[in-house]
Tab-separated table of C-alpha atoms and ligand atoms in Angstrom:
chain	number	residue	atom	x	y	z
A	1	MET	CA	0.000	0.000	0.000
A	2	ILE	CA	2.806	2.385	1.043
A	3	ARG	CA	4.675	1.427	-2.108
A	4	LEU	CA	1.599	2.152	-4.191
A	5	CYS	CA	1.237	5.527	-2.506
A	6	LYS	CA	4.884	6.323	-3.259
A	7	LEU	CA	4.394	5.352	-6.872
A	8	PHE	CA	1.296	7.525	-7.071
A	9	LEU	CA	3.161	10.440	-5.512
A	10	CYS	CA	6.022	10.014	-7.970
A	11	ALA	CA	3.598	9.944	-10.896
A	12	LEU	CA	1.894	13.070	-9.602
A	13	LEU	CA	5.206	14.906	-9.233
A	14	ILE	CA	6.271	13.930	-12.745
A	15	LEU	CA	2.936	15.138	-14.072
A	16	LEU	CA	3.192	18.445	-12.177
A	17	PHE	CA	6.780	19.001	-13.280
A	18	GLY	CA	5.822	18.152	-16.853
A	19	THR	CA	3.011	20.683	-16.764
A	20	LEU	CA	5.343	23.338	-15.401
A	21	VAL	CA	7.925	22.723	-18.096
A	22	GLN	CA	5.188	22.673	-20.685
A	23	GLY	CA	3.836	25.914	-19.213
A	24	GLN	CA	7.209	27.518	-19.737
A	25	VAL	CA	7.490	26.227	-23.273
A	26	GLN	CA	4.041	27.540	-24.053
A	27	LYS	CA	4.803	31.160	-23.170
A	28	PRO	CA	4.113	32.690	-26.571
A	29	ASN	CA	6.714	34.503	-28.624
A	30	ILE	CA	5.624	37.983	-29.609
A	31	ILE	CA	6.521	39.810	-32.804
A	32	VAL	CA	5.468	43.377	-33.564
A	33	ILE	CA	6.116	44.323	-37.187
A	34	VAL	CA	5.871	48.008	-38.074
A	35	SER	CA	5.960	49.525	-41.538
A	36	ASP	CA	6.620	53.199	-42.138
A	37	ASP	CA	4.520	55.795	-43.988
A	38	ALA	CA	2.640	53.210	-46.078
A	39	GLY	CA	-0.629	54.201	-47.728
A	40	TYR	CA	-3.830	52.721	-46.325
A	41	ALA	CA	-4.983	51.409	-49.689
A	42	ASP	CA	-1.612	49.915	-50.575
A	43	PHE	CA	-2.263	46.801	-48.508
A	44	GLN	CA	-4.321	44.480	-50.627
A	45	LEU	CA	-6.976	43.966	-47.975
A	46	TYR	CA	-7.477	47.673	-47.418
A	47	GLY	CA	-7.647	48.893	-50.980
A	48	HIS	CA	-6.435	47.892	-54.387
A	49	LYS	CA	-4.468	44.961	-55.744
A	50	GLU	CA	-1.594	46.801	-57.402
A	51	ILE	CA	1.124	45.709	-54.962
A	52	PRO	CA	1.261	42.010	-54.114
A	53	THR	CA	1.470	41.746	-50.318
A	54	PRO	CA	0.471	38.069	-49.904
A	55	ASN	CA	2.431	37.557	-46.706
A	56	ILE	CA	0.944	40.505	-44.860
A	57	ARG	CA	-2.428	39.357	-46.181
A	58	ARG	CA	-1.803	35.928	-44.663
A	59	LEU	CA	-2.012	37.473	-41.209
A	60	ALA	CA	-5.572	38.512	-41.974
A	61	ASN	CA	-6.525	35.210	-43.569
A	62	GLU	CA	-5.103	33.286	-40.626
A	63	GLY	CA	-5.966	35.856	-37.955
A	64	VAL	CA	-7.647	39.221	-37.616
A	65	ARG	CA	-7.969	42.269	-39.796
A	66	PHE	CA	-8.938	45.468	-37.972
A	67	THR	CA	-10.879	47.938	-40.097
A	68	ASN	CA	-10.988	50.837	-37.618
A	69	ALA	CA	-7.438	50.737	-36.275
A	70	TYR	CA	-5.616	53.878	-35.235
A	71	VAL	CA	-2.159	54.989	-34.291
A	72	THR	CA	-1.751	57.710	-31.667
A	73	ALA	CA	-0.071	60.211	-34.003
A	74	SER	CA	0.069	60.941	-37.701
A	75	VAL	CA	3.870	61.198	-37.728
A	76	CYS	CA	6.537	58.604	-36.989
A	77	ALA	CA	8.125	59.195	-33.612
A	78	PRO	CA	5.138	60.100	-31.389
A	79	SER	CA	3.231	57.185	-32.927
A	80	ARG	CA	6.044	54.794	-31.967
A	81	ALA	CA	6.381	56.362	-28.501
A	82	GLY	CA	2.709	55.539	-27.896
A	83	LEU	CA	3.017	51.997	-29.221
A	84	ILE	CA	6.148	51.111	-27.284
A	85	THR	CA	4.999	52.505	-23.916
A	86	GLY	CA	1.302	51.672	-24.273
A	87	ARG	CA	0.508	55.222	-23.141
A	88	TYR	CA	-0.614	58.342	-24.922
A	89	GLN	CA	2.798	59.884	-25.600
A	90	GLN	CA	1.549	63.368	-24.688
A	91	ARG	CA	1.420	62.170	-21.076
A	92	PHE	CA	5.209	62.430	-21.052
A	93	GLY	CA	5.716	65.353	-23.431
A	94	PHE	CA	6.558	63.341	-26.595
A	95	GLU	CA	4.003	65.185	-28.699
A	96	HIS	CA	6.137	65.966	-31.751
A	97	ASN	CA	8.872	64.375	-33.797
A	98	PRO	CA	12.218	64.947	-32.058
A	99	SER	CA	13.614	68.408	-32.762
A	100	SER	CA	15.887	71.059	-31.309
A	101	LYS	CA	12.992	73.507	-30.947
A	102	LEU	CA	12.731	73.080	-27.201
A	103	ALA	CA	9.931	74.045	-24.843
A	104	PRO	CA	10.856	76.369	-21.952
A	105	GLY	CA	12.601	74.465	-19.179
A	106	PHE	CA	13.823	71.613	-21.389
A	107	THR	CA	17.200	70.854	-22.958
A	108	LEU	CA	18.384	68.583	-25.762
A	109	GLU	CA	19.000	65.974	-23.048
A	110	ASP	CA	15.216	65.634	-22.750
A	111	VAL	CA	14.541	64.743	-26.387
A	112	GLY	CA	13.578	61.073	-26.254
A	113	VAL	CA	11.106	58.753	-24.524
A	114	ASP	CA	11.153	59.976	-20.906
A	115	LEU	CA	13.326	57.585	-18.886
A	116	LYS	CA	10.640	57.152	-16.243
A	117	GLN	CA	8.437	55.373	-18.808
A	118	SER	CA	8.824	51.640	-19.197
A	119	THR	CA	8.581	50.047	-22.619
A	120	ILE	CA	6.924	46.871	-23.820
A	121	ALA	CA	10.437	45.394	-23.994
A	122	ASP	CA	10.977	46.168	-20.291
A	123	ASP	CA	7.830	44.176	-19.533
A	124	MET	CA	8.847	41.249	-21.707
A	125	LYS	CA	12.380	41.161	-20.343
A	126	ALA	CA	11.020	41.178	-16.793
A	127	ASN	CA	9.002	38.107	-17.753
A	128	GLY	CA	11.992	36.139	-18.994
A	129	TYR	CA	11.833	37.038	-22.660
A	130	ARG	CA	14.833	37.590	-24.921
A	131	THR	CA	14.150	40.934	-26.611
A	132	ILE	CA	15.339	42.577	-29.805
A	133	ALA	CA	14.651	45.852	-31.615
A	134	ILE	CA	15.328	45.790	-35.348
A	135	GLY	CA	15.229	48.757	-37.721
A	136	LYS	CA	14.180	52.337	-37.093
A	137	TRP	CA	14.316	53.641	-33.520
A	138	HIS	CA	13.459	57.386	-33.597
A	139	LEU	CA	12.777	57.469	-29.861
A	140	GLY	CA	15.797	59.537	-28.852
A	141	ASN	CA	19.274	59.790	-30.373
A	142	LEU	CA	21.271	60.165	-27.158
A	143	ASP	CA	22.965	57.143	-25.620
A	144	LYS	CA	20.638	57.131	-22.644
A	145	TYR	CA	17.682	56.519	-24.980
A	146	PHE	CA	19.448	53.743	-26.933
A	147	PRO	CA	17.326	50.586	-27.341
A	148	LEU	CA	19.758	48.532	-25.257
A	149	LYS	CA	18.923	50.842	-22.346
A	150	ARG	CA	15.168	50.579	-22.920
A	151	GLY	CA	14.514	46.909	-22.327
A	152	PHE	CA	16.070	45.408	-25.436
A	153	ASP	CA	18.804	42.765	-25.166
A	154	GLU	CA	19.753	43.289	-28.796
A	155	PHE	CA	19.538	46.088	-31.337
A	156	TYR	CA	20.119	45.984	-35.050
A	157	GLY	CA	19.086	49.283	-36.549
A	158	PHE	CA	19.595	53.034	-36.587
A	159	ARG	CA	18.702	55.819	-34.191
A	160	GLU	CA	17.155	58.339	-36.594
A	161	GLY	CA	13.797	58.496	-38.350
A	162	HIS	CA	15.088	57.432	-41.767
A	163	ARG	CA	18.242	56.460	-43.606
A	164	ASP	CA	19.325	55.274	-47.042
A	165	PHE	CA	18.468	51.700	-47.988
A	166	PHE	CA	21.778	51.323	-49.802
A	167	SER	CA	25.169	52.210	-48.334
A	168	TYR	CA	26.132	55.854	-47.953
A	169	LYS	CA	29.188	56.818	-49.920
A	170	GLU	CA	30.031	59.817	-47.726
A	171	LYS	CA	30.824	59.784	-43.986
A	172	VAL	CA	27.716	58.865	-42.035
A	173	LYS	CA	26.385	60.852	-39.092
A	174	ASP	CA	25.837	58.670	-36.031
A	175	GLY	CA	22.022	58.841	-36.160
A	176	PHE	CA	21.998	57.253	-39.607
A	177	ALA	CA	24.625	54.564	-38.964
A	178	LEU	CA	23.487	50.943	-38.776
A	179	TYR	CA	24.196	49.588	-35.307
A	180	ASP	CA	24.677	45.952	-34.396
A	181	ASN	CA	24.229	46.333	-30.647
A	182	TYR	CA	26.941	48.865	-29.742
A	183	SER	CA	29.066	48.452	-32.898
A	184	ILE	CA	28.557	50.277	-36.148
A	185	VAL	CA	28.227	48.137	-39.263
A	186	PRO	CA	30.639	49.487	-41.928
A	187	GLU	CA	28.664	51.151	-44.718
A	188	GLU	CA	30.358	49.060	-47.401
A	189	LYS	CA	28.727	45.977	-45.845
A	190	ILE	CA	25.250	47.392	-46.380
A	191	SER	CA	23.579	45.740	-49.338
A	192	TYR	CA	19.876	46.588	-49.110
A	193	LEU	CA	18.637	47.545	-45.680
A	194	THR	CA	15.185	45.933	-45.780
A	195	ASP	CA	16.811	42.591	-46.650
A	196	MET	CA	19.345	42.996	-43.856
A	197	LEU	CA	16.655	43.729	-41.273
A	198	THR	CA	14.775	40.634	-42.414
A	199	GLU	CA	17.920	38.495	-42.219
A	200	ARG	CA	18.580	39.621	-38.673
A	201	ALA	CA	14.965	38.878	-37.705
A	202	ILE	CA	15.326	35.360	-39.125
A	203	ALA	CA	18.633	34.735	-37.337
A	204	PHE	CA	17.098	35.909	-34.061
A	205	VAL	CA	14.221	33.433	-34.371
A	206	ASP	CA	16.654	30.617	-35.196
A	207	HIS	CA	18.764	31.460	-32.125
A	208	ASN	CA	15.830	31.726	-29.766
A	209	LYS	CA	13.587	28.870	-30.815
A	210	THR	CA	13.833	27.199	-27.405
A	211	ASN	CA	13.121	30.269	-25.266
A	212	PRO	CA	10.384	32.905	-25.371
A	213	PHE	CA	11.296	35.980	-27.370
A	214	PHE	CA	9.956	39.430	-28.153
A	215	MET	CA	10.798	41.112	-31.439
A	216	TYR	CA	10.067	44.710	-32.424
A	217	LEU	CA	10.721	44.698	-36.158
A	218	ALA	CA	10.433	48.301	-37.326
A	219	TYR	CA	11.102	48.395	-41.059
A	220	ASN	CA	11.863	51.879	-42.386
A	221	ALA	CA	10.236	50.833	-45.652
A	222	VAL	CA	8.366	52.558	-47.211
A	223	HIS	CA	9.577	55.890	-45.809
A	224	THR	CA	11.693	58.072	-48.079
A	225	PRO	CA	14.275	58.000	-49.602
A	226	LEU	CA	12.628	56.030	-52.373
A	227	GLN	CA	15.239	53.369	-53.116
A	228	ALA	CA	14.570	49.873	-54.399
A	229	LYS	CA	16.512	46.960	-55.844
A	230	GLN	CA	16.383	46.547	-59.595
A	231	ILE	CA	14.958	43.031	-59.268
A	232	ASP	CA	11.967	44.459	-57.397
A	233	MET	CA	11.644	47.429	-59.766
A	234	ASP	CA	11.416	44.944	-62.653
A	235	GLN	CA	8.235	43.510	-61.121
A	236	PHE	CA	6.470	46.823	-61.686
A	237	GLY	CA	7.586	47.703	-65.203
A	238	ASN	CA	4.007	48.608	-66.075
A	239	ILE	CA	3.983	51.510	-63.577
A	240	HIS	CA	5.179	54.646	-65.336
A	241	ASP	CA	5.421	57.060	-62.397
A	242	LYS	CA	8.948	56.513	-61.088
A	243	ASP	CA	8.158	57.337	-57.447
A	244	ARG	CA	5.155	55.037	-57.452
A	245	ARG	CA	7.094	52.269	-59.132
A	246	THR	CA	9.931	52.516	-56.600
A	247	TYR	CA	7.463	52.639	-53.724
A	248	ASP	CA	5.682	49.521	-54.996
A	249	ALA	CA	9.016	47.720	-55.291
A	250	MET	CA	9.990	48.662	-51.706
A	251	MET	CA	6.651	47.520	-50.357
A	252	HIS	CA	6.814	44.241	-52.245
A	253	ASN	CA	10.355	43.630	-50.995
A	254	MET	CA	9.252	44.162	-47.400
A	255	ASP	CA	6.359	41.753	-47.880
A	256	LYS	CA	8.704	39.097	-49.274
A	257	GLY	CA	10.943	39.563	-46.221
A	258	ILE	CA	7.983	39.147	-43.897
A	259	GLY	CA	7.156	35.949	-45.801
A	260	LYS	CA	10.652	34.597	-45.171
A	261	LEU	CA	10.307	35.390	-41.485
A	262	PHE	CA	7.002	33.496	-41.361
A	263	GLU	CA	8.646	30.506	-43.059
A	264	THR	CA	11.357	30.508	-40.390
A	265	ILE	CA	8.751	30.563	-37.642
A	266	LYS	CA	6.971	27.654	-39.300
A	267	ASN	CA	10.136	25.639	-39.935
A	268	ASN	CA	11.098	25.963	-36.272
A	269	GLY	CA	7.690	24.654	-35.220
A	270	LEU	CA	6.785	27.952	-33.550
A	271	GLU	CA	3.694	28.879	-35.532
A	272	GLN	CA	1.211	27.820	-32.842
A	273	ASN	CA	3.162	29.607	-30.200
A	274	THR	CA	3.821	32.997	-31.743
A	275	LEU	CA	1.588	36.046	-31.549
A	276	ILE	CA	2.245	38.386	-34.462
A	277	PHE	CA	1.101	41.979	-34.929
A	278	PHE	CA	1.517	44.025	-38.076
A	279	ILE	CA	0.832	47.756	-38.030
A	280	ASN	CA	1.750	50.783	-40.122
A	281	ASP	CA	3.005	53.759	-38.085
A	282	ASN	CA	1.006	56.558	-39.759
A	283	GLY	CA	-0.878	57.288	-42.944
A	284	GLY	CA	0.651	57.469	-46.393
A	285	ALA	CA	3.094	60.362	-46.725
A	286	THR	CA	2.857	63.262	-49.159
A	287	ASN	CA	6.317	62.500	-50.595
A	288	ASN	CA	6.585	58.727	-51.138
A	289	GLY	CA	4.057	57.818	-53.805
A	290	SER	CA	1.690	56.124	-51.338
A	291	ASP	CA	-2.085	55.872	-51.711
A	292	ASN	CA	-4.601	56.284	-48.892
A	293	GLY	CA	-7.565	55.313	-51.084
A	294	ALA	CA	-10.894	56.569	-49.786
A	295	LEU	CA	-9.381	58.181	-46.692
A	296	ARG	CA	-9.042	61.941	-46.721
A	297	GLY	CA	-5.701	63.501	-45.750
A	298	MET	CA	-2.212	62.102	-45.419
A	299	LYS	CA	0.634	61.744	-42.927
A	300	GLY	CA	0.701	64.691	-40.533
A	301	SER	CA	-3.049	65.309	-40.380
A	302	LYS	CA	-5.950	64.337	-38.131
A	303	TRP	CA	-7.958	63.250	-41.153
A	304	GLU	CA	-8.444	59.485	-41.329
A	305	GLY	CA	-5.653	59.326	-43.913
A	306	GLY	CA	-3.197	60.444	-41.235
A	307	ILE	CA	-4.178	58.176	-38.352
A	308	ARG	CA	-6.209	55.168	-39.547
A	309	VAL	CA	-3.837	52.355	-40.473
A	310	ALA	CA	-3.543	48.760	-41.571
A	311	PHE	CA	-3.481	46.576	-38.449
A	312	LEU	CA	-3.434	42.782	-38.434
A	313	MET	CA	-2.857	40.150	-35.815
A	314	LYS	CA	-2.414	36.404	-35.775
A	315	TRP	CA	-2.034	33.781	-33.073
A	316	ALA	CA	-2.623	30.354	-34.565
A	317	GLY	CA	-4.670	28.095	-32.349
A	318	GLN	CA	-5.598	30.938	-30.004
A	319	ILE	CA	-7.412	33.366	-32.295
A	320	LYS	CA	-9.770	32.162	-35.000
A	321	SER	CA	-8.753	32.777	-38.574
A	322	GLY	CA	-10.452	35.216	-40.908
A	323	ILE	CA	-11.874	37.572	-38.281
A	324	VAL	CA	-12.734	41.073	-39.461
A	325	TYR	CA	-13.022	43.330	-36.430
A	326	ASP	CA	-14.767	46.664	-36.953
A	327	ASN	CA	-14.809	48.448	-33.576
A	328	PRO	CA	-12.115	51.099	-33.100
A	329	VAL	CA	-8.814	49.780	-31.734
A	330	SER	CA	-5.455	51.424	-31.158
A	331	ALA	CA	-1.725	50.803	-31.377
A	332	LEU	CA	-1.910	51.346	-27.613
A	333	ASP	CA	-3.589	47.924	-27.398
A	334	ILE	CA	-0.483	46.029	-28.532
A	335	LEU	CA	1.167	46.253	-25.104
A	336	PRO	CA	-1.775	45.088	-22.949
A	337	THR	CA	-2.713	42.373	-25.461
A	338	SER	CA	0.866	41.096	-25.381
A	339	LEU	CA	0.958	41.160	-21.595
A	340	ALA	CA	-2.299	39.239	-21.452
A	341	ALA	CA	-0.916	36.653	-23.863
A	342	VAL	CA	2.083	36.227	-21.567
A	343	GLY	CA	-0.271	35.936	-18.593
A	344	VAL	CA	0.652	39.162	-16.827
A	345	PRO	CA	-2.158	41.341	-15.506
A	346	MET	CA	-1.862	45.034	-16.301
A	347	SER	CA	-2.794	47.760	-13.871
A	348	LYS	CA	-5.049	50.556	-15.090
A	349	GLU	CA	-2.256	53.068	-14.516
A	350	ARG	CA	0.224	51.128	-16.664
A	351	GLY	CA	-1.271	52.258	-19.929
A	352	ASP	CA	-4.112	53.546	-22.062
A	353	GLY	CA	-4.641	50.442	-24.163
A	354	VAL	CA	-6.933	47.460	-23.841
A	355	ASN	CA	-6.346	43.726	-24.037
A	356	LEU	CA	-8.021	42.828	-27.337
A	357	LEU	CA	-8.080	39.046	-26.837
A	358	PRO	CA	-11.496	38.826	-25.089
A	359	PHE	CA	-13.076	40.867	-27.899
A	360	LEU	CA	-11.585	38.551	-30.491
A	361	HIS	CA	-12.940	35.607	-28.536
A	362	GLY	CA	-16.428	37.053	-28.905
A	363	SER	CA	-16.906	39.344	-25.898
A	364	SER	CA	-19.560	41.928	-26.501
A	365	GLY	CA	-18.856	45.589	-25.877
A	366	LYS	CA	-16.171	47.770	-27.330
A	367	PRO	CA	-12.515	48.055	-26.416
A	368	HIS	CA	-12.614	51.878	-26.459
A	369	GLN	CA	-15.348	54.427	-25.841
A	370	ASP	CA	-13.154	57.266	-27.075
A	371	LEU	CA	-9.792	57.720	-28.773
A	372	PHE	CA	-7.851	60.992	-28.695
A	373	TRP	CA	-5.143	62.744	-30.676
A	374	ARG	CA	-3.179	65.953	-30.269
A	375	ARG	CA	-0.077	67.333	-31.896
A	376	GLY	CA	0.363	71.004	-31.242
A	377	VAL	CA	-2.464	73.062	-32.701
A	378	ALA	CA	-4.484	70.131	-34.048
A	379	ALA	CA	-6.465	67.694	-31.904
A	380	ALA	CA	-9.192	65.115	-32.498
A	381	VAL	CA	-11.467	62.683	-30.735
A	382	ARG	CA	-13.322	59.652	-32.042
A	383	SER	CA	-16.344	58.493	-30.099
A	384	GLY	CA	-18.366	55.722	-31.727
A	385	ARG	CA	-19.355	56.808	-35.211
A	386	TRP	CA	-18.454	60.446	-34.547
A	387	LYS	CA	-15.164	62.193	-35.016
A	388	LEU	CA	-14.375	65.767	-34.118
A	389	ILE	CA	-11.311	67.718	-35.260
A	390	ARG	CA	-10.290	70.930	-33.491
A	391	VAL	CA	-7.582	73.075	-35.065
A	392	LYS	CA	-6.630	76.240	-33.177
A	393	SER	CA	-9.340	78.848	-33.751
A	394	ASP	CA	-10.633	77.396	-37.028
A	395	PRO	CA	-14.256	76.201	-37.256
A	396	ILE	CA	-14.786	72.832	-35.546
A	397	LEU	CA	-15.071	69.827	-37.856
A	398	LEU	CA	-17.477	66.966	-37.090
A	399	PHE	CA	-17.924	63.851	-39.209
A	400	ASP	CA	-20.067	60.746	-39.115
A	401	LEU	CA	-17.543	58.087	-40.083
A	402	LYS	CA	-20.220	55.455	-40.444
A	403	THR	CA	-21.756	57.186	-43.438
A	404	ASP	CA	-18.844	59.401	-44.508
A	405	ILE	CA	-15.491	57.644	-44.209
A	406	SER	CA	-13.950	60.252	-46.535
A	407	GLU	CA	-14.897	63.119	-44.189
A	408	THR	CA	-16.548	65.245	-46.844
A	409	LYS	CA	-19.521	66.654	-44.873
A	410	ASN	CA	-18.850	68.796	-41.838
A	411	LEU	CA	-21.854	68.192	-39.573
A	412	ALA	CA	-20.743	70.483	-36.745
A	413	ALA	CA	-23.309	73.226	-37.384
A	414	LYS	CA	-26.161	70.690	-37.439
A	415	ASN	CA	-25.078	68.914	-34.238
A	416	PRO	CA	-24.116	71.504	-31.609
A	417	LYS	CA	-24.854	69.112	-28.742
A	418	LYS	CA	-22.498	66.457	-30.110
A	419	VAL	CA	-19.829	69.086	-30.734
A	420	LYS	CA	-20.101	70.288	-27.137
A	421	GLU	CA	-19.958	66.745	-25.766
A	422	LEU	CA	-16.858	65.825	-27.771
A	423	LEU	CA	-15.069	69.114	-27.052
A	424	THR	CA	-15.642	68.489	-23.344
A	425	LYS	CA	-14.238	64.962	-23.622
A	426	LEU	CA	-11.220	66.252	-25.489
A	427	SER	CA	-10.443	68.981	-22.979
A	428	GLN	CA	-10.890	66.540	-20.080
A	429	TRP	CA	-8.352	64.214	-21.680
A	430	GLU	CA	-5.987	67.128	-22.242
A	431	LYS	CA	-6.017	67.922	-18.527
A	432	GLU	CA	-4.247	64.589	-17.979
A	433	LEU	CA	-1.417	65.477	-20.380
A	434	ASP	CA	1.930	67.142	-19.962
A	435	GLN	CA	2.941	70.065	-22.140
A	436	PRO	CA	5.105	69.138	-25.134
A	437	HIS	CA	8.793	68.998	-24.166
A	438	TRP	CA	9.786	70.173	-27.653
A	439	TYR	CA	7.991	71.432	-30.754
A	440	SER	CA	7.730	70.544	-34.413
A	441	ILE	CA	10.149	72.232	-36.771
A	442	MET	CA	7.314	72.404	-39.314
A	443	GLY	CA	5.534	75.172	-37.389
A	444	ASP	CA	1.771	75.561	-36.857
A	445	GLU	CA	0.704	77.133	-40.125
A	446	ASN	CA	1.155	74.017	-42.227
A	447	GLN	CA	-0.996	71.939	-39.873
A	448	ILE	CA	-3.692	74.593	-39.743
A	449	ARG	CA	-3.880	74.814	-43.525
A	450	LYS	CA	-4.010	71.075	-44.128
A	451	HIS	CA	-7.157	70.739	-42.003
A	452	ARG	CA	-9.222	73.242	-43.952
A	453	MET	CA	-12.314	71.925	-45.734
A	454	GLU	CA	-11.329	73.698	-48.935
A	455	VAL	CA	-8.212	71.525	-49.270
A	456	VAL	CA	-9.699	68.932	-51.585
A	457	GLY	CA	-7.908	66.222	-53.477
A	458	ARG	CA	-4.481	64.621	-53.252
A	459	GLU	CA	-2.660	67.245	-55.260
A	460	MET	CA	-3.727	69.981	-52.862
A	461	GLU	CA	-2.981	67.758	-49.854
A	462	LYS	CA	0.508	67.074	-51.148
A	463	MET	CA	1.258	70.792	-51.250
A	464	LEU	CA	1.047	70.766	-47.433
A	465	PRO	CA	3.672	68.253	-46.319
B	1	CA	CA1	6.146	57.055	-40.374
C-alpha cells in the first residue's frame, strides 16, 4: 500500500513538473512588425491589388484584420512612442517628432522617450523574454535613450527616423549609422537595408527557438528615400510614375521579407506559439508615392488618412482565422494584449490600451469608448461613429464616419450638442497630459492649412507636407 502511494506520488510529481515545463514552453513569442509611412490602400486587404502583399495578407486570412485601427499620431516618432509605452505619448511630453525647438525648461538631453516610462520590452524582459529591436528607432538619439537601455537585449538598426536603404558613400552621421548592438556596421557591408533587417529577424528566431522571445521589427520601408533593388523594380515595369514604381518595389520587398520570417517561424515549429502583430506607423506620406484610397488627408493630419492604419494580428490556435473586427482599436492595445498573452495582468495606470483578446474571442462591448489625438495646434477625438477635429481657432469639424469615411460633410453646425460633448471629452483628456517637451520644426501654419475643408484632393494635400 505504502509502495503504491509512493508510486502515485512520484507519478503526480512527474505530471506536475511536466506541466510546469510545458507551461514555460508555451509562453508565446511575440513579434510586432511596423511599416513606415505606407498608404492605407496599398495593402491588398485595405484597398487595391496593385502591390502584391500576400504575406501581410496571410495574417488577416489566418488571424484578424482590424478595419478601424488607429495609431496615436500621424507622424513617426510620437506614434512609436505611444506603441512602445502603451501610453498616450503626450502624457510624457513626446508630442512631436524629435527636434531642437525646445519648450521652456527643457534641454536637448530631454529629447527622447522619458526615462521614467517603461517600454513593452521592459515588460517582456522582466518576464523572462529575450528581446530585440530591429530597424528604425526614432525614440531619442542620445545614448541614454538607446534601445539597449530601454529593455532590449539586442539592437540591429539606426537611431534616426530614416536612412538610405543602400550604403552611404560619404561619412555617415551617427544617427543614420546601422548599429549591431553597440558596434557600427561598416557602410560598405550594407547591401539593401530591408533585406538585412529581415535576415537579422530570421537569425534571431533561429537562435531563440527554445526560449520565449519578443521582437520589435520596425522596417523603415516605405519611408523616403525612395530606393529599391532593380529586381523588385522589374516587377512593376508597367507603372510609369517613377516614385510610385519605386514605392511599390519597396513595399513588395518588405512583404517578401515578412514571408521569409514566417517561413522561419513555421520551420522551427513555432507557428502555434507565436503572436504576431503588423501595423503601419502613420498614414501614407505626401512624398513617397503612397495611396490612402478613400481616406481623406495624409501623414501629418488628423484626417483618417493620417491616423487610420492597416493593423493585423495572428495567433494560430488561439485566435480564429479570418476575423474582421470593426470596432475602433489602437496601437496602444499592442502592449496590454501582449501582456495578457504572456499571462501578466496590467494595472489601469500602466497604460491607455486594452487587451483585445477577449473581444476577439467574442466578448460583446467595445474596447474603447473614445480615442484621442493631439499634436500642437491640431487635436481630435473619435467616439463611436463620430469624429471631431479641433484646429486652433478654425471652425470645428465633425464627421459621421459610419456614413462618410472620406470626411466630406462637416456636420458640426447641425449637431451643436455632439460638438459640445466631444469638445468636453477632449479637454478633459488634455487635462491629464503634460505640455510638449519640444515642438515641431514644421511650425503651426502648415498643420492649420491642411485641415481646412477647402483643401480637396491629393494634389492639394501634397502641397502641405
Ligand atoms: Ca512614419
